[in-house]
Amino acid sequence: NNNSSSNSSSTSAAKRRETPQQKLQQYYLPVFQSLWDMEFDNLNKTNPFRIIIDQNTCASMGVPDYCEVVKKPMNLTFIREKVQHCK
């Protein structure tokens, strides 16, 4: 009986030490994973939002000035790294 009380208090202590970023991650990780797993039939079952956006990819997609207009392009690959590291 003492053991269950001890386990309960250690579990409570672990939850108290959880950072706000870790708590938030519990909520947005499932949403992010759903976005990551999406595949578009009309794009040959790919997800263009996973592509890293840089000068080379913009040029190959026919928009060479995209990175000049959009100073901080985002994609799910970049966001996934932030999610995994609780940033």
XYZ file of N, CA and C in Angstrom:
261
model
N 0.828 -1.202 0.000
C 0.000 0.000 0.000
C 0.860 1.248 0.000
N 1.947 1.216 0.760
C 2.876 2.332 0.770
C 3.506 2.546 -0.595
N 3.741 1.436 -1.306
C 4.332 1.517 -2.636
C 3.458 2.284 -3.612
N 2.149 2.025 -3.604
C 1.264 2.719 -4.533
C 1.236 4.197 -4.231
N 1.314 4.576 -2.967
C 1.358 5.991 -2.592
C 2.656 6.612 -3.088
N 3.737 5.878 -2.954
C 5.036 6.362 -3.419
C 5.052 6.522 -4.932
N 4.512 5.532 -5.668
C 4.452 5.614 -7.122
C 3.588 6.780 -7.578
N 2.491 6.987 -6.889
C 1.582 8.079 -7.233
C 2.261 9.425 -7.048
N 2.992 9.588 -5.953
C 3.648 10.870 -5.714
C 4.793 11.098 -6.696
N 5.507 10.035 -7.096
C 6.586 10.210 -8.076
C 6.010 10.552 -9.452
N 4.846 9.979 -9.788
C 4.175 10.316 -11.044
C 3.733 11.772 -11.023
N 3.182 12.220 -9.902
C 2.759 13.614 -9.772
C 3.947 14.548 -9.876
N 5.065 14.169 -9.273
C 6.263 14.999 -9.330
C 6.771 15.108 -10.766
N 6.707 14.006 -11.513
C 7.151 14.022 -12.912
C 6.274 14.950 -13.740
N 4.960 14.932 -13.484
C 4.053 15.813 -14.220
C 4.319 17.271 -13.886
N 4.663 17.556 -12.650
C 4.954 18.944 -12.258
C 6.209 19.455 -12.959
N 7.140 18.585 -13.248
C 8.385 18.994 -13.895
C 8.238 19.160 -15.401
N 7.105 18.774 -15.927
C 6.868 18.889 -17.367
C 6.872 20.371 -17.757
N 7.646 20.710 -18.767
C 7.723 22.110 -19.194
C 6.473 22.479 -19.988
N 6.197 23.764 -20.104
C 5.057 24.177 -20.928
C 5.188 23.701 -22.377
N 6.407 23.689 -22.907
C 6.625 23.221 -24.273
C 6.269 21.747 -24.404
N 6.637 20.952 -23.409
C 6.317 19.524 -23.450
C 4.807 19.307 -23.360
N 4.145 20.073 -22.532
C 2.696 19.948 -22.395
C 2.019 20.343 -23.704
N 2.456 21.423 -24.292
C 1.889 21.879 -25.561
C 2.122 20.855 -26.664
N 3.282 20.215 -26.633
C 3.604 19.213 -27.652
C 2.584 18.071 -27.661
N 2.060 17.725 -26.504
C 1.052 16.657 -26.435
C -0.178 17.010 -27.271
N -0.481 18.290 -27.383
C -1.660 18.716 -28.124
C -1.395 18.896 -29.612
N -0.253 19.496 -29.953
C -0.060 19.768 -31.372
C 0.628 18.650 -32.134
N 1.255 17.710 -31.458
C 1.910 16.612 -32.170
C 0.934 15.775 -32.991
N -0.227 15.401 -32.469
C -1.182 14.639 -33.298
C -1.685 15.436 -34.514
N -1.878 16.729 -34.342
C -2.322 17.569 -35.460
C -1.223 17.631 -36.508
N 0.004 17.872 -36.041
C 1.132 17.930 -36.958
C 1.285 16.615 -37.714
N 1.178 15.492 -37.007
C 1.352 14.190 -37.647
C 0.308 13.968 -38.734
N -0.913 14.426 -38.496
C -1.966 14.313 -39.522
C -1.594 15.105 -40.772
N -1.056 16.305 -40.575
C -0.625 17.113 -41.722
C 0.543 16.449 -42.450
N 1.480 15.921 -41.685
C 2.656 15.275 -42.264
C 2.258 14.057 -43.096
N 1.288 13.290 -42.617
C 0.888 12.049 -43.280
C 0.015 12.267 -44.511
N -0.460 13.482 -44.717
C -1.325 13.746 -45.874
C -0.571 13.505 -47.172
N -1.254 12.896 -48.128
C -0.716 12.707 -49.476
C -1.808 13.120 -50.447
N -1.411 13.768 -51.510
C -2.369 14.318 -52.456
C -2.385 13.486 -53.734
N -3.550 12.939 -54.046
C -3.692 12.095 -55.232
C -3.270 12.818 -56.502
N -3.666 14.091 -56.630
C -3.346 14.828 -57.846
C -1.865 15.220 -57.937
N -1.094 14.942 -56.872
C 0.352 15.193 -56.892
C 1.123 13.884 -56.735
N 0.569 12.834 -57.321
C 1.210 11.507 -57.285
C 1.496 11.021 -55.867
N 0.507 11.207 -54.993
C 0.610 10.725 -53.605
C 1.781 11.344 -52.845
N 2.095 12.594 -53.133
C 3.142 13.291 -52.390
C 2.518 14.381 -51.535
N 3.322 14.978 -50.691
C 2.901 16.103 -49.868
C 3.911 17.225 -50.095
N 3.544 18.245 -50.882
C 4.497 19.303 -51.214
C 4.914 20.133 -50.006
N 4.186 20.055 -48.920
C 4.509 20.849 -47.747
C 5.665 20.269 -46.941
N 6.138 19.087 -47.335
C 7.322 18.491 -46.699
C 8.612 18.946 -47.369
N 8.505 19.539 -48.542
C 9.694 19.941 -49.306
C 10.375 21.128 -48.642
N 11.680 21.028 -48.473
C 12.448 22.143 -47.932
C 12.536 23.223 -49.004
N 12.148 24.418 -48.619
C 12.116 25.542 -49.558
C 13.439 26.299 -49.474
N 14.171 26.315 -50.570
C 15.399 27.103 -50.671
C 15.536 27.585 -52.114
N 16.613 28.281 -52.401
C 16.804 28.838 -53.744
C 16.717 27.756 -54.822
N 17.315 26.608 -54.566
C 17.330 25.538 -55.575
C 15.941 24.967 -55.835
N 15.200 24.662 -54.762
C 13.876 24.086 -54.973
C 12.928 25.106 -55.588
N 13.076 26.362 -55.216
C 12.215 27.395 -55.805
C 12.471 27.514 -57.306
N 13.729 27.516 -57.676
C 14.075 27.624 -59.093
C 13.550 26.416 -59.868
N 13.677 25.224 -59.285
C 13.218 24.022 -59.983
C 11.693 23.974 -60.101
N 10.990 24.693 -59.212
C 9.527 24.739 -59.283
C 9.026 25.912 -60.122
N 9.976 26.669 -60.692
C 9.583 27.770 -61.570
C 9.298 29.086 -60.870
N 9.702 29.211 -59.622
C 9.524 30.478 -58.895
C 10.854 30.898 -58.267
N 11.814 31.272 -59.099
C 13.167 31.549 -58.605
C 13.245 32.715 -57.617
N 12.272 33.625 -57.652
C 12.326 34.776 -56.744
C 11.515 34.576 -55.454
N 10.977 33.390 -55.250
C 10.150 33.117 -54.074
C 10.876 33.463 -52.772
N 12.121 33.047 -52.638
C 12.881 33.284 -51.406
C 13.249 34.755 -51.225
N 13.191 35.525 -52.290
C 13.399 36.973 -52.167
C 12.146 37.637 -51.619
N 10.990 37.109 -51.988
C 9.715 37.668 -51.545
C 9.360 37.158 -50.150
N 9.492 35.851 -49.942
C 9.184 35.230 -48.649
C 10.516 35.013 -47.934
N 10.799 35.862 -46.964
C 12.117 35.859 -46.311
C 12.361 34.630 -45.431
N 11.316 34.095 -44.812
C 11.456 32.907 -43.959
C 10.452 31.857 -44.400
N 10.725 31.164 -45.505
C 9.778 30.142 -45.969
C 9.658 28.998 -44.972
N 8.456 28.507 -44.808
C 8.178 27.415 -43.876
C 7.786 26.164 -44.652
N 8.012 25.037 -44.026
C 7.564 23.755 -44.556
C 7.449 22.799 -43.390
N 6.807 21.685 -43.594
C 6.593 20.738 -42.499
C 7.887 20.092 -42.016
N 8.883 19.998 -42.868
C 10.166 19.428 -42.442
C 10.804 20.319 -41.383
N 10.796 21.617 -41.615
C 11.336 22.580 -40.653
C 10.528 22.539 -39.353
N 9.220 22.511 -39.477
C 8.350 22.502 -38.305
C 8.513 21.197 -37.527
N 8.670 20.075 -38.243
C 8.865 18.787 -37.572
C 10.094 18.826 -36.668
N 11.158 19.428 -37.139
C 12.374 19.537 -36.329
C 12.095 20.330 -35.048
N 11.351 21.411 -35.183
C 10.997 22.214 -34.015
C 10.103 21.416 -33.061
N 9.143 20.685 -33.591
C 8.227 19.889 -32.772
C 9.016 18.822 -32.009
N 9.899 18.133 -32.693
C 10.655 17.054 -32.063
C 11.574 17.547 -30.955
N 12.009 18.794 -31.077
C 12.926 19.348 -30.061
C 12.222 20.314 -29.106
N 10.888 20.293 -29.118
C 10.067 21.126 -28.211
C 10.470 22.601 -28.272
N 10.642 23.116 -29.470
C 11.010 24.531 -29.623
C 9.838 25.335 -30.094
